[in-house]
Short mmCIF file of C-alpha atoms in Angstrom, two decimals:
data_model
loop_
_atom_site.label_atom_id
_atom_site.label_comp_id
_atom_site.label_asym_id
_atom_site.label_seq_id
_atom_site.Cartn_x
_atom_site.Cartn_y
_atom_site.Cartn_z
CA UNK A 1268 122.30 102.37 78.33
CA UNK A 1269 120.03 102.91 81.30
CA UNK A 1270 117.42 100.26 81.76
CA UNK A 1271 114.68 101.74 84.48
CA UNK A 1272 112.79 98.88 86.73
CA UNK A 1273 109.40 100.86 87.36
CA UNK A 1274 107.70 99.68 90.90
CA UNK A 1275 105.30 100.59 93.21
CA UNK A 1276 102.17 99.41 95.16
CA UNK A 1277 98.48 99.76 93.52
CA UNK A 1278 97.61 103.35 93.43
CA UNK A 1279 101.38 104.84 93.72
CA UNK A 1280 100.96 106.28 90.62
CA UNK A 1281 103.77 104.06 88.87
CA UNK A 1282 101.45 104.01 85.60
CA UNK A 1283 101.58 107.74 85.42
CA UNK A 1284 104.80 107.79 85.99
CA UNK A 1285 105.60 105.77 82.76
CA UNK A 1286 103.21 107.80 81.06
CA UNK A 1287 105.77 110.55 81.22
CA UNK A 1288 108.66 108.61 80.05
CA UNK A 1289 106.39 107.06 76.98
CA UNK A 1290 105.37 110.68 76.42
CA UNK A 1291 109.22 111.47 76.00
CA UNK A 1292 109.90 108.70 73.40
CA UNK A 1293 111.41 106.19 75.57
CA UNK A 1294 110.75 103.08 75.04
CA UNK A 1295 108.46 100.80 77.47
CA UNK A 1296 108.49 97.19 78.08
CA UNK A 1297 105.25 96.16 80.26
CA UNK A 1298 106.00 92.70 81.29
CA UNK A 1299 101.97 92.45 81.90
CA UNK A 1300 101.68 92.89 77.92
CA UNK A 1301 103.55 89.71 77.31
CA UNK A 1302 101.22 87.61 79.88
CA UNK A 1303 97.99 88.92 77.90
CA UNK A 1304 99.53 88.22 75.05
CA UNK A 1305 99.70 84.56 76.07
CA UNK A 1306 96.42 84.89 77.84
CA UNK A 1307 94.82 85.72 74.13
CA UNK A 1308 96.95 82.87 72.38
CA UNK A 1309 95.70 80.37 74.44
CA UNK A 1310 91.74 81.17 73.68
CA UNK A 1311 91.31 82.35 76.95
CA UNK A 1312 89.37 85.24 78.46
CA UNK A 1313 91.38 88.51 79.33
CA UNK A 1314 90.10 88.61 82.83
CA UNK A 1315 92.29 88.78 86.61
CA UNK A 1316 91.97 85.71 87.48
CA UNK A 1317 93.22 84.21 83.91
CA UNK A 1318 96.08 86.78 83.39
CA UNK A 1319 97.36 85.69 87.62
CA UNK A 1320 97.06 81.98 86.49
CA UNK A 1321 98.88 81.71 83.27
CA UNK A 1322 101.56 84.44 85.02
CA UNK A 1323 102.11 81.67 87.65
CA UNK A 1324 101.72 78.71 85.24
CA UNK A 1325 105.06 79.89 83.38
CA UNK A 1326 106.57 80.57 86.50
CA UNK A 1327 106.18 77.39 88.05
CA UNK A 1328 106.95 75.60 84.55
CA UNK A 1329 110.07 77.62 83.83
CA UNK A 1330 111.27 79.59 86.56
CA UNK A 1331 110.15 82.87 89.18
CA UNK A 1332 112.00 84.68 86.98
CA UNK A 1333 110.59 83.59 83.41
CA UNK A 1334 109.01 86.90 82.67
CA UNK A 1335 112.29 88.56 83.82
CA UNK A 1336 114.24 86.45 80.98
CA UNK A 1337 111.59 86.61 78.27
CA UNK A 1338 111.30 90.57 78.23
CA UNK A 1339 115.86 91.18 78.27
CA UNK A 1340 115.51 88.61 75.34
CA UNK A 1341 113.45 91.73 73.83
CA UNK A 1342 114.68 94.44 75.16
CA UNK A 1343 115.06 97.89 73.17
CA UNK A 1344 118.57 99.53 72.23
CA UNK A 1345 118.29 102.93 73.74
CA UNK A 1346 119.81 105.08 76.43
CA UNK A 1347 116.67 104.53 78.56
CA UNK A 1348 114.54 101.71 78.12
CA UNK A 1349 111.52 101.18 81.02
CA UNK A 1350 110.25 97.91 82.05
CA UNK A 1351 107.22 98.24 83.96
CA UNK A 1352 105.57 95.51 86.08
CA UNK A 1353 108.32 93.51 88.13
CA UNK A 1354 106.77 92.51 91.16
CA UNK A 1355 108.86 89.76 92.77
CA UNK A 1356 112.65 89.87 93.71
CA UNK A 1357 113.81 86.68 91.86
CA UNK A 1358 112.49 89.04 88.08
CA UNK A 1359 114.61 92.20 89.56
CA UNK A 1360 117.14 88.95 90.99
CA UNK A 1361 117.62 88.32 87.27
CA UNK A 1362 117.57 91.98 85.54
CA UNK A 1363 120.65 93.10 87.88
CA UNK A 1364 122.18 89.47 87.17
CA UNK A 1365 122.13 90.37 83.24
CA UNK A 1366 122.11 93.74 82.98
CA UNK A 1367 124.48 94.50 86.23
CA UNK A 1368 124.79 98.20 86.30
CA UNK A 1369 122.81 99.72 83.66
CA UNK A 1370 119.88 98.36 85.86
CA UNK A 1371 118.33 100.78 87.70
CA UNK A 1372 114.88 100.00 90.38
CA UNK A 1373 112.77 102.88 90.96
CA UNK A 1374 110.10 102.93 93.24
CA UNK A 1375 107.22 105.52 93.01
CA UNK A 1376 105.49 104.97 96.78
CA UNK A 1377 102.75 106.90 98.33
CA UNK A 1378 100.95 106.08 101.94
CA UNK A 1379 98.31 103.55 102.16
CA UNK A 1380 95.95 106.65 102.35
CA UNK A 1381 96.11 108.39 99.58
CA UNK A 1382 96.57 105.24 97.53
CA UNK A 1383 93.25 104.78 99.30
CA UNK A 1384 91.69 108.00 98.25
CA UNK A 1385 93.04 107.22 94.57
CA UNK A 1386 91.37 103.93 94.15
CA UNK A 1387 88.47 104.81 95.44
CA UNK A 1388 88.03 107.68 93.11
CA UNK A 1389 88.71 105.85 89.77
CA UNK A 1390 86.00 103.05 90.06
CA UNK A 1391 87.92 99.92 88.30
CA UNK A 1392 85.86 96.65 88.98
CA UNK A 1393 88.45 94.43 90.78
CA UNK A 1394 90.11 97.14 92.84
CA UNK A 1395 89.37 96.79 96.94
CA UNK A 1396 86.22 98.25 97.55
CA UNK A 1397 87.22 99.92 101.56
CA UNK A 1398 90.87 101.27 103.24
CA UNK A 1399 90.90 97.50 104.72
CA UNK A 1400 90.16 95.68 101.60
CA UNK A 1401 93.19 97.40 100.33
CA UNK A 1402 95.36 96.89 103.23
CA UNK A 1403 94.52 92.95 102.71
CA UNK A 1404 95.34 93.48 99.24
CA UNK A 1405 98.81 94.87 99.73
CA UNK A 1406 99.32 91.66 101.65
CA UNK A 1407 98.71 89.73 98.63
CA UNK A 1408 101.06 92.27 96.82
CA UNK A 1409 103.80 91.84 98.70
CA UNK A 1410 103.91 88.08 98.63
CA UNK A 1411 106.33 87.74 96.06
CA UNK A 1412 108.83 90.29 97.44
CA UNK A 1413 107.16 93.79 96.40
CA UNK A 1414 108.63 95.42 99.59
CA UNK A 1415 112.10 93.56 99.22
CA UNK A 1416 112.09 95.34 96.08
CA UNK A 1417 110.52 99.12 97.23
CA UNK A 1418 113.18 98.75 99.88
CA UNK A 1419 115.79 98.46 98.07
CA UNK A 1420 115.05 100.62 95.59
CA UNK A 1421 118.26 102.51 93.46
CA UNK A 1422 115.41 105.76 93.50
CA UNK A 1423 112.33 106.56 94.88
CA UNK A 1424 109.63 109.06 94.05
CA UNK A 1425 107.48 110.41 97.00
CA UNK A 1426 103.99 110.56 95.19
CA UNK A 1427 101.47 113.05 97.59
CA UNK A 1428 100.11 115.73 96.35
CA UNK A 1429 99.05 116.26 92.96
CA UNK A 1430 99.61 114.29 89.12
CA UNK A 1431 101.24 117.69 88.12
CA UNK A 1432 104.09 117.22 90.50
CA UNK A 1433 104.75 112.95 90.12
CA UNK A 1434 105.49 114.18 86.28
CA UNK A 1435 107.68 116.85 87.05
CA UNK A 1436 109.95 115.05 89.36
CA UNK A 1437 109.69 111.87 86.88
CA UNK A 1438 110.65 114.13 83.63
CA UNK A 1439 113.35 115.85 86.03
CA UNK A 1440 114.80 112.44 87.25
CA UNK A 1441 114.89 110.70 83.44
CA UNK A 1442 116.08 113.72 82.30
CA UNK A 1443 119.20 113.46 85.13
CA UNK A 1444 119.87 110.03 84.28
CA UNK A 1445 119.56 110.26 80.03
CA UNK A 1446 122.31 113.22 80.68
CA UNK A 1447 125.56 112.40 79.67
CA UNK A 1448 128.20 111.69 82.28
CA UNK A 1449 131.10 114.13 83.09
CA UNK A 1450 133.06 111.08 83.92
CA UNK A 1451 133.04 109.04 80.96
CA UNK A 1452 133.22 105.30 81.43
CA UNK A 1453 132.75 105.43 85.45
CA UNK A 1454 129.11 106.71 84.41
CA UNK A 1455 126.96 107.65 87.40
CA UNK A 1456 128.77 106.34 90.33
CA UNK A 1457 128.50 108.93 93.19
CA UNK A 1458 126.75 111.58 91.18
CA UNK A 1459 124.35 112.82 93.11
CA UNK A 1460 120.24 112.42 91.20
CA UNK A 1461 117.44 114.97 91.66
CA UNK A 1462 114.85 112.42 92.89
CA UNK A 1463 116.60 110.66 95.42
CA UNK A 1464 118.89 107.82 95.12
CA UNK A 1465 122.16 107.17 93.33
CA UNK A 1466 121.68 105.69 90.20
CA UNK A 1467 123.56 102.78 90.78
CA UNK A 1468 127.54 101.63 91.62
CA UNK A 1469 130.05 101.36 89.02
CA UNK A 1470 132.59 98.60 89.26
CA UNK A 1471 133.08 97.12 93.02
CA UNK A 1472 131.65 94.11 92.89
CA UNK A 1473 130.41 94.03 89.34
CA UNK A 1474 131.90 95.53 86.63
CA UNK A 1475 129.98 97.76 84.53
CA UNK A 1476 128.98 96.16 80.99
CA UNK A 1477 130.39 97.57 78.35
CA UNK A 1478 128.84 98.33 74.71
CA UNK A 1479 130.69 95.79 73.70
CA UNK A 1480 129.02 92.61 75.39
CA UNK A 1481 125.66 94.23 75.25
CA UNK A 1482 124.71 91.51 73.21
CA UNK A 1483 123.93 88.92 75.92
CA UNK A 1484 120.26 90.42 76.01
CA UNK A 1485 119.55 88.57 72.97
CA UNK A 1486 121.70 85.04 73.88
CA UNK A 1487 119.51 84.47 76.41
CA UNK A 1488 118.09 81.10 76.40
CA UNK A 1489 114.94 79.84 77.94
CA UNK A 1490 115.35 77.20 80.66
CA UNK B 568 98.85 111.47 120.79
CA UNK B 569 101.01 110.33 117.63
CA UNK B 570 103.18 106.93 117.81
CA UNK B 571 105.97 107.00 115.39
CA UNK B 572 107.20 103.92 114.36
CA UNK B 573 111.12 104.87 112.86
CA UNK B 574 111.82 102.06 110.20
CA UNK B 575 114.46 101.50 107.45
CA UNK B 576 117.42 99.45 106.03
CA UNK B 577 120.76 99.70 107.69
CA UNK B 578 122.74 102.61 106.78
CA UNK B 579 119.71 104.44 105.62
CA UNK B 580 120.16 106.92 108.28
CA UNK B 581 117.44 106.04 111.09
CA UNK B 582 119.61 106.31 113.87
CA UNK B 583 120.27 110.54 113.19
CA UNK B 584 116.79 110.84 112.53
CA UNK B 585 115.99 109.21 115.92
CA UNK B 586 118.26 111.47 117.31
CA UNK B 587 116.63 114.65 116.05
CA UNK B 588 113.78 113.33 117.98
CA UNK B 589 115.06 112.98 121.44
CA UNK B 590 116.88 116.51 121.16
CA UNK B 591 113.14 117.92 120.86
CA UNK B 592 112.55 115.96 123.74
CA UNK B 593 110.13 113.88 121.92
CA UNK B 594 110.19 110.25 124.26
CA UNK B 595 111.97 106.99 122.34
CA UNK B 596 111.35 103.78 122.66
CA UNK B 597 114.11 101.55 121.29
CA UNK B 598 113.00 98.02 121.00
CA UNK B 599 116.73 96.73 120.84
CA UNK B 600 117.31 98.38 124.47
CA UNK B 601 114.15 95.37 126.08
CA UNK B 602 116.48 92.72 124.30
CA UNK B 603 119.95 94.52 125.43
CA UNK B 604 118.44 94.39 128.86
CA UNK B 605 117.36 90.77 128.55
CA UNK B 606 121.18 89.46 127.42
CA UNK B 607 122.11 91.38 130.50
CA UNK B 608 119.69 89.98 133.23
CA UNK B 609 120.84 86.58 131.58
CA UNK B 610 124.57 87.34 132.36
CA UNK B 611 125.25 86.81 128.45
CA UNK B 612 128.13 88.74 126.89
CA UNK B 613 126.43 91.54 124.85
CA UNK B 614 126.82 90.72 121.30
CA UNK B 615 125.28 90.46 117.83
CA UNK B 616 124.67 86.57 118.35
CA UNK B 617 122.85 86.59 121.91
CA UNK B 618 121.04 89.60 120.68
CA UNK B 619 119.45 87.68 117.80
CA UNK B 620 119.12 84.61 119.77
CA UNK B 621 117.51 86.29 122.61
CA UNK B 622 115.35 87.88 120.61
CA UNK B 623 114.41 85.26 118.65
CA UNK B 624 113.88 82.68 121.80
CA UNK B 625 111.02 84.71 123.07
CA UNK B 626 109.15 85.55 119.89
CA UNK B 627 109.19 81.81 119.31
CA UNK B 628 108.16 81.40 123.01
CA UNK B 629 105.58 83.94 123.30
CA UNK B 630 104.97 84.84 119.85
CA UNK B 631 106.12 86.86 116.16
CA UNK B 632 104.59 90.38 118.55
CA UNK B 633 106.18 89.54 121.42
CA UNK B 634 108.43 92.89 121.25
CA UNK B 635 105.81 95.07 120.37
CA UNK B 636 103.53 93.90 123.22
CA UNK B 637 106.56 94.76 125.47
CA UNK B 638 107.26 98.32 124.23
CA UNK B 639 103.08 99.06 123.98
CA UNK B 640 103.13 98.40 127.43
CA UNK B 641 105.74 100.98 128.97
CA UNK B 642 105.03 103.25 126.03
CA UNK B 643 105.07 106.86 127.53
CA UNK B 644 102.27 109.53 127.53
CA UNK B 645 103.14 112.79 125.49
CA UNK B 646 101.74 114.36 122.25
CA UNK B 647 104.60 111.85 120.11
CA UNK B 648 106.37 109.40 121.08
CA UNK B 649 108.89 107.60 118.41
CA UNK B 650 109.38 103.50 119.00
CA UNK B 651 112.67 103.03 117.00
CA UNK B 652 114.11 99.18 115.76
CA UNK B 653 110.29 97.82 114.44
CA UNK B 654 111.52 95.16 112.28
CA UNK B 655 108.51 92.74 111.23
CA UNK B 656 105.42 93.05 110.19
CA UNK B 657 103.89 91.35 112.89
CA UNK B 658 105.17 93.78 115.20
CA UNK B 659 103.76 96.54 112.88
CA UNK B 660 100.62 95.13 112.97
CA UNK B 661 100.18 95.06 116.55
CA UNK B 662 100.91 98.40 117.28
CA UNK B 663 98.38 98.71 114.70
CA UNK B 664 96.08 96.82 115.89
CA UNK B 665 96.75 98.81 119.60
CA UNK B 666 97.48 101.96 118.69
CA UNK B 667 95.26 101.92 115.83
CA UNK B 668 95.13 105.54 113.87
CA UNK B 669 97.12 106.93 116.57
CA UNK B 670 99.96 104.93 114.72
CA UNK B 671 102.38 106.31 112.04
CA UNK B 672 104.64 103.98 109.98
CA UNK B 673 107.41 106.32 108.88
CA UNK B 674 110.72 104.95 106.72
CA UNK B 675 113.86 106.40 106.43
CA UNK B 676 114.91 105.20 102.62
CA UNK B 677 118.23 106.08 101.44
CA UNK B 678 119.71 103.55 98.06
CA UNK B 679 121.46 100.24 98.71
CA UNK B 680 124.40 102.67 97.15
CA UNK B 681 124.69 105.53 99.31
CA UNK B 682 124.27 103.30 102.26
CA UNK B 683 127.48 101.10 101.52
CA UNK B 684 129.09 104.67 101.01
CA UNK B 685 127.71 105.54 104.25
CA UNK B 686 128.26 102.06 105.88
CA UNK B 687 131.67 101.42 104.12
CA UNK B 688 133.07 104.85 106.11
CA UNK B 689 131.88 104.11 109.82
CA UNK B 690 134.16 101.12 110.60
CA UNK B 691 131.84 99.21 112.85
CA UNK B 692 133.35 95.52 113.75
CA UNK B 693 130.10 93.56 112.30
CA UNK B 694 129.54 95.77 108.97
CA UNK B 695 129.63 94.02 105.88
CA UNK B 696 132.82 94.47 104.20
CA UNK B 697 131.95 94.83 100.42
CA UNK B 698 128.91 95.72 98.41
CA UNK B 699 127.85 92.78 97.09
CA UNK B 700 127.96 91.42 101.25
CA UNK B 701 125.33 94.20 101.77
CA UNK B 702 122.93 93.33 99.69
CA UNK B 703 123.09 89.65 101.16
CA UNK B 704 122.84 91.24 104.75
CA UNK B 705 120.02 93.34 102.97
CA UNK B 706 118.12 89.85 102.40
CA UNK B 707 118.65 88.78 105.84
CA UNK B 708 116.77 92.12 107.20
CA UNK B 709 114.16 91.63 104.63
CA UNK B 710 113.53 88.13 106.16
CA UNK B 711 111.46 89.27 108.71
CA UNK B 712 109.10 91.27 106.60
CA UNK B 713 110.93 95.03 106.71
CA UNK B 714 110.11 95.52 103.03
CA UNK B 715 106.92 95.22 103.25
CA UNK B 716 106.66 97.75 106.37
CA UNK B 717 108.74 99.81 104.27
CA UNK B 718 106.24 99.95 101.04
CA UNK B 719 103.23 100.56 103.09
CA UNK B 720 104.93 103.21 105.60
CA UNK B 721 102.63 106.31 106.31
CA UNK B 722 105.29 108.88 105.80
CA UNK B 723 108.93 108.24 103.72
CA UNK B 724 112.19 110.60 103.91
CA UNK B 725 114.48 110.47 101.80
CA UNK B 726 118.17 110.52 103.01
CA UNK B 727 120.41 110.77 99.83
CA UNK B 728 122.58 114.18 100.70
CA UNK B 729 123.41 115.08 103.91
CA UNK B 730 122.90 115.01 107.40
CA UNK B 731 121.85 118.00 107.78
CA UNK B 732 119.51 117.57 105.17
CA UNK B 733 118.07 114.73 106.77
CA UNK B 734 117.44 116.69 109.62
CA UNK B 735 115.88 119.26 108.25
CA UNK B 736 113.51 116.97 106.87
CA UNK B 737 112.95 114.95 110.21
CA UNK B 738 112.59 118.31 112.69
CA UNK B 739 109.66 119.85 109.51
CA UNK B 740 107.76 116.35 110.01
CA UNK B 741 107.80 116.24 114.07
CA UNK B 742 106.90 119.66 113.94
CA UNK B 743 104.00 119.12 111.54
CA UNK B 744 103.05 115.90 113.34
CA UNK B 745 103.09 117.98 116.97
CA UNK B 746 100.76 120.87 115.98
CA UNK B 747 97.29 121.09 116.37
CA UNK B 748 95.09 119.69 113.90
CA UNK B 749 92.63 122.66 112.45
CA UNK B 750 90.13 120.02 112.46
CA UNK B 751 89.96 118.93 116.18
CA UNK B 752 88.97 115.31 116.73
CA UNK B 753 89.56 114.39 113.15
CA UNK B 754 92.80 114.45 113.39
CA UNK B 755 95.80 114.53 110.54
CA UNK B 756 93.16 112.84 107.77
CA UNK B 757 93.38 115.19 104.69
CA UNK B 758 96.01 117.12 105.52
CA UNK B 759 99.09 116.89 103.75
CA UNK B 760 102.16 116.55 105.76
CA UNK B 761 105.53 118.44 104.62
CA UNK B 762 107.75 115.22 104.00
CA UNK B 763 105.61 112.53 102.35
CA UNK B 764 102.88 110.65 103.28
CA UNK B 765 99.28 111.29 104.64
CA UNK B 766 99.45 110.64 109.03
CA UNK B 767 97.02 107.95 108.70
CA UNK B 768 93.01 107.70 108.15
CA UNK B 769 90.66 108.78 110.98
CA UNK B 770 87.64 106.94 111.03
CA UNK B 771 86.48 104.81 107.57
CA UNK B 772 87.81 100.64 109.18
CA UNK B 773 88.91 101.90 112.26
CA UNK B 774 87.89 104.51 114.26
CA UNK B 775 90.68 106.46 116.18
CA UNK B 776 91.26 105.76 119.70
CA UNK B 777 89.97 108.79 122.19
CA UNK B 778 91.86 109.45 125.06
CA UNK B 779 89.08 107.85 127.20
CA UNK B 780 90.45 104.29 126.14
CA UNK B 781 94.13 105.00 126.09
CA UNK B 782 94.77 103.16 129.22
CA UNK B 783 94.53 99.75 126.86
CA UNK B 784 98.25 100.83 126.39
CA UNK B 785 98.89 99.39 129.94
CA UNK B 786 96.05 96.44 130.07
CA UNK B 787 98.14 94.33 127.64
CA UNK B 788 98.18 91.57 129.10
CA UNK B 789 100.87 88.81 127.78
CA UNK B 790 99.72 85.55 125.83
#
């Protein structure tokens, strides 16, 4: 089992991205669901500002890494599950933590330009409105450790050009890693991937988990 | 003219993509050499320790930039010059803030993985010694705010394959960088380079420097 942390800045084209791995029946775990979820149980409306306070509520009540725990307690049996949304380094702290190495980070990054040139084409409300609007934004971004994370990515997808060539190297690259692994047990270790980035170390420092103790996803307690 | 700032973890593979710079006879700046120089003029033996301290004793002295005001103000005049060893944001943002769209961010990213495969082979005294110690030396880099340069760089190769490779990749992006824009005055904006990453915005927040008022690059004045 594969599980795929999905990052990138606004305007990478990370939503795309898991377009093409919902298109190819894998299933995907938006952390952002769960805090809209929470944002509708409580009566409130489904707005920014609500969705960042309640997000930081349950993180200050129960932990940075409270969203991180609540979506491995649901996590999907498959070969590739995606989690989309992980924005600081103590949720991705505590995905590697319990899922050691069938956790995988990949980044999708373009310049601050052409994110630029995206989100000014697509019109959303509460996206920056000029290039240094959005360079202010990022700042706010990377606040809880987006870069930490994009740096030390396991793969990265160079996003440029055109929609058309994100989903090809995206279908190529989940494609790679749902393959089965000429080496059995030692999966993926120093096999080289199509989109850059090895998918991960087996053994070293921490042992690969086996089918067998899987289970912990579910005995995860809150707290 | 085109400043290059070289960025990326350790081990991603910065240092032989400096290299293919200098062998073009493109002019490098490395930031390290002002503090190397410093330790010496001090009579301090040369090591890891003084390095840091020395380093760190004038930023807190003279400020987060102080480095980058340094290296602006000796920075040479040719079509590109790369500054190599940019390590916080702050310094980023005063080249920025200098240089302004004659600046290019570019990262070197290569996976925490193939890094301690490339780090774990080079025997160097102060290395970590196992993976796990290179992702804590990972969060010591990231400290400083090299993530966040990282996920808003300009232009990103990726180094998971060979040197050569990487080289390849590095001489295609100087040489793109280095040739004259079809556009004249406008610069790189709209173009797509060859290895990732628009060369910056002309105009929109902040309007490109002319030659006229390049001589700013020796009127910093410190504090």
């Amino acid at each position: 089992m594969k599980v795929l942390v999905l990052t990138g800045m606004p305007g990478s084209g990370k939503t795309e991205a898991v377009k093409v791995a919902e298109e190819m029946g894998i299933p995907i775990h938006r952390m952002g669901d769960m805090v809209r979820e929470m944002v509708r149980a409580k009566g409130f409306e489904l707005n920014r500002a609500n969705l960042a306070s309640v997000a930081n509520s349950e993180r200050k009540r129960l932990g940075p890494d409270i969203w991180a725990k609540r979506t491995v307690r649901v996590i999907s049996r498959s070969p590739i599950v995606v989690i989309d949304g992980s924005r600081s380094q103590a949720e991705v702290d505590y995905f590697r933590h319990e899922l050691g190495t069938s956790l995988l980070v990949l980044a999708v990054h373009s310049s601050p330009w052409t994110r630029w040139q995206r989100i000014s084409k697509r019109h959303r409300e509460d996206d920056p409105r000029t290039f240094a609007e959005l360079r202010e934004r990022d700042g706010q971004e990377l606040k809880w450790g987006l870069g930490d994370i994009i740096a030390t990515a396991d793969m990265m997808l160079l996003n440029e050009s055109s929609k058309g060539h994100l989903r090809g190297q995206m279908r190529h690259l989940l494609l790679d890693i749902g393959s089965p692994s000429p080496a059995g047990g030692q999966a993926d270790a120093g096999r080289m991937p199509l989109a850059g980035g090895t998918p991960g170390p087996a053994g070293e420092d921490r042992p690969a988990k086996t089918p067998g103790n899987e289970t912990t996803f579910t005995e995860v307690n809150e707290k």
